[in-house]
Short mmCIF file of C-alpha atoms in Angstrom, two decimals:
data_model
loop_
_atom_site.label_atom_id
_atom_site.label_comp_id
_atom_site.label_asym_id
_atom_site.label_seq_id
_atom_site.Cartn_x
_atom_site.Cartn_y
_atom_site.Cartn_z
CA MET I 719 0.00 0.00 0.00
CA ASP I 720 1.58 3.30 -1.06
CA PHE I 721 1.44 6.55 0.90
CA GLY I 722 -1.57 7.91 -1.00
CA ASN I 723 -3.69 4.82 -0.35
CA ALA I 724 -2.61 4.76 3.30
CA GLY I 725 -3.77 8.39 3.50
CA PHE I 726 -7.23 7.39 2.28
CA VAL I 727 -7.43 4.67 4.95
CA VAL I 728 -6.44 7.20 7.64
CA ALA I 729 -8.97 9.72 6.26
CA GLY I 730 -11.70 7.07 6.44
CA LEU I 731 -10.65 6.18 9.99
CA VAL I 732 -10.74 9.82 11.19
CA VAL I 733 -14.06 10.65 9.53
CA GLY I 734 -15.62 7.37 10.70
CA PHE I 735 -14.43 8.08 14.24
CA ILE I 736 -15.99 11.57 14.23
CA VAL I 737 -19.26 10.27 12.74
CA GLY I 738 -19.38 7.54 15.37
CA MET I 739 -18.90 10.06 18.18
CA THR I 740 -21.15 12.89 16.93
CA GLY I 741 -23.51 11.35 14.38
CA VAL I 742 -22.63 14.07 11.85
CA GLY I 743 -19.72 15.11 9.72
CA GLY I 744 -19.48 12.30 7.15
CA GLY I 745 -19.83 14.03 3.80
CA SER I 746 -19.08 17.47 5.21
CA LEU I 747 -15.60 16.26 6.22
CA MET I 748 -14.85 13.53 3.68
CA THR I 749 -15.40 15.54 0.49
CA PRO I 750 -13.15 18.47 1.59
CA ILE I 751 -10.49 15.96 2.67
CA LEU I 752 -10.58 14.35 -0.77
CA LEU I 753 -10.21 17.81 -2.36
CA TRP I 754 -7.17 18.38 -0.12
CA PHE I 755 -5.72 15.11 -1.48
CA GLY I 756 -5.98 16.66 -4.97
CA ILE I 757 -9.03 14.68 -6.12
CA ASN I 758 -11.15 16.74 -8.55
CA PRO I 759 -14.50 17.92 -7.09
CA ALA I 760 -16.76 15.74 -9.27
CA THR I 761 -14.85 12.53 -8.43
CA ALA I 762 -14.69 13.48 -4.74
CA VAL I 763 -18.48 13.96 -4.62
CA GLY I 764 -19.26 10.79 -6.58
CA THR I 765 -16.97 8.61 -4.48
CA ASP I 766 -18.21 10.09 -1.21
CA LEU I 767 -21.85 9.46 -2.19
CA LEU I 768 -21.36 5.71 -2.62
CA TYR I 769 -19.15 5.69 0.51
CA ALA I 770 -22.08 7.21 2.43
CA ALA I 771 -24.63 4.80 0.93
CA ILE I 772 -22.56 1.76 1.96
CA THR I 773 -21.68 2.98 5.48
CA LYS I 774 -25.25 4.08 6.26
CA SER I 775 -26.80 0.84 4.99
CA GLY I 776 -25.61 -0.94 8.12
CA GLY I 777 -27.24 1.78 10.20
CA VAL I 778 -30.58 1.20 8.47
CA LEU I 779 -30.53 -2.50 9.40
CA VAL I 780 -29.89 -1.67 13.06
CA HIS I 781 -32.54 1.06 13.18
CA LYS I 782 -35.09 -1.15 11.41
CA LYS I 783 -34.48 -3.92 13.93
CA ASN I 784 -35.05 -1.44 16.79
CA ASP I 785 -38.16 0.05 15.09
CA ASN I 786 -36.50 3.47 14.84
CA ILE I 787 -37.72 4.33 11.33
CA ASP I 788 -40.91 6.18 10.36
CA TRP I 789 -41.37 4.74 6.87
CA LYS I 790 -44.17 7.19 5.98
CA ILE I 791 -41.89 10.21 6.50
CA THR I 792 -39.06 8.40 4.70
CA GLY I 793 -41.39 7.80 1.75
CA TRP I 794 -42.50 11.44 1.45
CA MET I 795 -38.87 12.64 1.69
CA THR I 796 -37.73 10.15 -0.94
CA LEU I 797 -40.60 11.17 -3.23
CA GLY I 798 -39.01 14.62 -3.42
CA SER I 799 -35.30 13.89 -3.06
CA VAL I 800 -34.65 11.07 -5.54
CA PRO I 801 -36.31 12.77 -8.58
CA ALA I 802 -34.61 16.06 -7.63
CA ALA I 803 -31.24 14.29 -7.44
CA ALA I 804 -31.88 12.65 -10.83
CA LEU I 805 -32.70 16.01 -12.45
CA THR I 806 -29.59 17.58 -10.87
CA LEU I 807 -27.46 14.76 -12.27
CA LEU I 808 -29.07 15.28 -15.68
CA PHE I 809 -28.04 18.95 -15.48
CA LEU I 810 -24.48 18.00 -14.51
CA SER I 811 -24.29 15.53 -17.39
CA THR I 812 -24.87 18.41 -19.83
CA LEU I 813 -21.68 19.97 -18.46
CA HIS I 814 -19.63 16.79 -18.84
CA THR I 815 -17.98 18.11 -22.00
CA ALA I 816 -16.89 21.14 -19.95
CA PRO I 817 -15.40 19.54 -16.80
CA ASP I 818 -13.96 22.83 -15.54
CA ALA I 819 -17.45 24.37 -15.47
CA MET I 820 -18.89 21.31 -13.69
CA ASN I 821 -16.11 21.27 -11.10
CA SER I 822 -16.50 25.01 -10.52
CA ILE I 823 -20.24 24.67 -9.86
CA ILE I 824 -19.68 21.72 -7.51
CA LYS I 825 -16.93 23.54 -5.63
CA GLN I 826 -19.06 26.69 -5.13
CA ALA I 827 -22.05 24.62 -4.02
CA LEU I 828 -19.81 22.69 -1.63
CA GLY I 829 -18.72 25.91 0.07
CA VAL I 830 -22.29 27.16 0.53
CA VAL I 831 -23.64 23.83 1.84
CA LEU I 832 -20.70 23.48 4.26
CA LEU I 833 -21.50 26.91 5.72
CA LEU I 834 -25.18 25.95 6.10
CA THR I 835 -24.16 22.64 7.71
CA ALA I 836 -21.89 24.48 10.16
CA LEU I 837 -24.80 26.75 11.17
CA ALA I 838 -27.08 23.72 11.59
CA ILE I 839 -24.53 21.99 13.84
CA PHE I 840 -23.76 25.12 15.88
CA PHE I 841 -27.38 26.15 16.47
CA LYS I 842 -28.87 22.64 16.54
CA LYS I 843 -29.80 22.65 20.23
CA ARG I 844 -31.44 26.08 19.99
CA LEU I 845 -33.40 25.07 16.89
CA LEU I 846 -34.59 21.86 18.53
CA ALA I 847 -35.59 23.71 21.70
CA PHE I 848 -37.52 26.27 19.63
CA ALA I 849 -39.32 23.53 17.69
CA GLN I 850 -40.35 21.69 20.87
CA LYS I 851 -41.46 24.88 22.61
CA HIS I 852 -43.78 25.89 19.76
CA ALA I 853 -44.84 22.40 18.67
CA GLY I 854 -48.36 22.84 20.03
CA ASP I 855 -48.92 26.42 18.88
CA HIS I 856 -51.87 27.50 16.76
CA TYR I 857 -49.87 27.25 13.54
CA ARG I 858 -49.69 23.47 13.80
CA LEU I 859 -49.76 22.11 10.25
CA SER I 860 -52.40 19.88 8.70
CA ASP I 861 -51.34 16.41 7.51
CA ARG I 862 -51.64 17.46 3.86
CA THR I 863 -49.47 20.58 4.34
CA LEU I 864 -46.96 18.62 6.41
CA ASN I 865 -46.64 15.96 3.70
CA LEU I 866 -46.15 18.66 1.05
CA LEU I 867 -43.44 20.40 3.11
CA THR I 868 -41.74 17.04 3.66
CA VAL I 869 -41.64 16.47 -0.12
CA VAL I 870 -40.28 20.02 -0.66
CA THR I 871 -37.62 19.39 1.99
CA GLY I 872 -36.70 16.22 0.12
CA VAL I 873 -36.38 18.17 -3.15
CA ILE I 874 -33.98 20.67 -1.55
CA LEU I 875 -31.90 17.90 0.03
CA GLY I 876 -31.87 15.95 -3.25
CA VAL I 877 -30.37 18.88 -5.16
CA MET I 878 -27.81 19.59 -2.43
CA VAL I 879 -26.72 15.97 -2.05
CA ALA I 880 -26.40 15.32 -5.79
CA LEU I 881 -24.30 18.48 -6.19
CA THR I 882 -22.13 18.20 -3.09
CA SER I 883 -22.72 14.83 -1.33
CA ILE I 884 -23.53 16.93 1.78
CA GLY I 885 -26.84 17.81 3.41
CA ALA I 886 -28.62 14.54 4.17
CA GLY I 887 -27.09 14.37 7.68
CA ALA I 888 -27.05 17.53 9.81
CA LEU I 889 -29.36 19.59 7.59
CA GLY I 890 -31.77 16.71 7.02
CA THR I 891 -32.01 15.96 10.74
CA VAL I 892 -32.70 19.59 11.68
CA ALA I 893 -35.31 19.94 8.91
CA LEU I 894 -37.10 16.79 10.08
CA PHE I 895 -37.14 17.95 13.68
CA LEU I 896 -38.60 21.33 12.74
CA LEU I 897 -41.35 19.56 10.78
CA TYR I 898 -41.91 16.74 13.29
CA PRO I 899 -41.00 18.11 16.77
CA PHE I 900 -42.89 15.31 18.56
CA LEU I 901 -40.90 12.56 16.84
CA ASP I 902 -38.57 10.70 19.24
CA THR I 903 -34.90 11.50 18.65
CA ARG I 904 -34.06 7.84 17.97
CA ARG I 905 -36.79 7.66 15.29
CA LEU I 906 -35.66 11.01 13.90
CA VAL I 907 -32.11 9.73 13.41
CA GLY I 908 -33.29 6.37 12.05
CA THR I 909 -35.68 8.04 9.59
CA GLU I 910 -32.97 10.41 8.34
CA ILE I 911 -30.55 7.52 7.77
CA ALA I 912 -33.23 5.45 6.00
CA HIS I 913 -33.88 8.38 3.66
CA ALA I 914 -30.18 9.04 3.08
CA VAL I 915 -29.38 5.55 1.79
CA PRO I 916 -31.54 5.52 -1.41
CA LEU I 917 -30.71 9.18 -2.03
CA THR I 918 -26.93 8.76 -1.80
CA LEU I 919 -27.10 5.46 -3.70
CA VAL I 920 -29.01 6.97 -6.65
CA ALA I 921 -26.82 10.09 -6.68
CA GLY I 922 -23.63 8.04 -6.33
CA LEU I 923 -24.54 5.66 -9.16
CA GLY I 924 -25.47 8.68 -11.30
CA HIS I 925 -22.04 10.20 -10.74
CA ALA I 926 -20.42 6.82 -11.40
CA SER I 927 -22.21 6.61 -14.77
CA MET I 928 -20.54 9.92 -15.68
CA GLY I 929 -17.13 8.59 -14.65
CA ASN I 930 -17.04 10.61 -11.40
CA MET I 931 -15.87 7.65 -9.33
CA ASP I 932 -12.63 6.14 -8.05
CA TRP I 933 -13.43 2.57 -7.01
CA SER I 934 -10.06 1.75 -5.47
CA MET I 935 -10.15 4.93 -3.39
CA LEU I 936 -13.65 3.99 -2.21
CA GLY I 937 -12.30 0.64 -1.00
CA PHE I 938 -9.49 2.26 1.01
CA LEU I 939 -11.89 4.80 2.57
CA LEU I 940 -14.20 2.00 3.71
CA MET I 941 -11.22 0.06 5.05
CA GLY I 942 -10.61 2.90 7.50
CA SER I 943 -14.13 4.16 8.15
CA LEU I 944 -15.79 0.93 9.29
CA PRO I 945 -13.47 0.38 12.29
CA GLY I 946 -13.47 4.16 12.86
CA ILE I 947 -17.25 4.27 13.25
CA TYR I 948 -17.12 1.25 15.57
CA ILE I 949 -14.49 2.85 17.84
CA GLY I 950 -16.13 6.29 17.78
CA SER I 951 -19.56 4.94 18.67
CA HIS I 952 -18.10 3.31 21.79
CA LEU I 953 -16.54 6.62 22.88
CA THR I 954 -19.71 8.69 22.48
CA GLY I 955 -20.07 11.05 25.43
CA ARG I 956 -16.42 10.88 26.53
CA ILE I 957 -15.81 14.35 25.06
CA PRO I 958 -18.54 16.90 26.00
CA ASP I 959 -20.96 17.71 23.15
CA ASN I 960 -20.65 21.44 23.85
CA ILE I 961 -16.95 21.20 22.96
CA LEU I 962 -17.16 18.78 20.02
CA ARG I 963 -19.93 20.47 18.03
CA PRO I 964 -18.55 24.07 18.10
CA CYS I 965 -15.12 22.76 17.05
CA LEU I 966 -16.66 20.79 14.18
CA ALA I 967 -18.82 23.77 13.15
CA LEU I 968 -15.82 26.14 13.19
CA MET I 969 -13.80 23.76 11.04
CA LEU I 970 -16.65 23.55 8.49
CA VAL I 971 -16.98 27.36 8.41
CA VAL I 972 -13.28 27.73 7.56
CA ILE I 973 -13.43 25.03 4.85
CA GLY I 974 -16.73 26.32 3.43
CA TYR I 975 -15.51 29.92 3.28
CA LYS I 976 -12.36 28.91 1.40
CA LEU I 977 -14.35 26.87 -1.13
CA ALA I 978 -17.14 29.42 -1.66
CA PHE I 979 -15.00 32.56 -1.75
#
């Protein structure tokens, strides 16, 4: 194994460890790391999408076994996200003859989504507290309106994920909690993961069909991430959340600012 491949294993280990400890940070850390390794933006996004689909598939099995998934919400989200991702990929395919333009769009979008993800991580507790406080207010939504907003949320996430591989985690979880404040946290997380798998799989395969994929790199990333997630999940709570999340958010702000501006 040469130095470059060893670096991918270490990157997978570090990102997996952080995801295991915090539950967020997968795509928002992995894609920028791949860019730092010199991987072009389109390949970094495509590889990270399939990496996310594979790593989160195991999570779906566990959450399904523990009845932590609201399949109705997952269905409404997927109804919006998968077609939106497909249309975004269709748009990117029209730029395939101009790779510089495609990479520029992906890089700019990456910067913006990283900044939004950082805000979601930093203000997550305040947003969740606000949602719970006002959950029973007079503006409580009807089932029809709630389903429509869930589909719209899926559309937004589908575009973001297909463009950047980021958004299904931190942003998706916050959006779900704002829409469904009475949903148990465990079911919230399980539902978000169940939605993320088909979305990242479709988007990842779409990028792969355009050649935006490095299969050997994917293998080395998984080699590191799977034990990383295992170790990180067993250390959850050892480092206070009020220290971990601001540090992660600050890191994403710095990376996002550099990519966007």
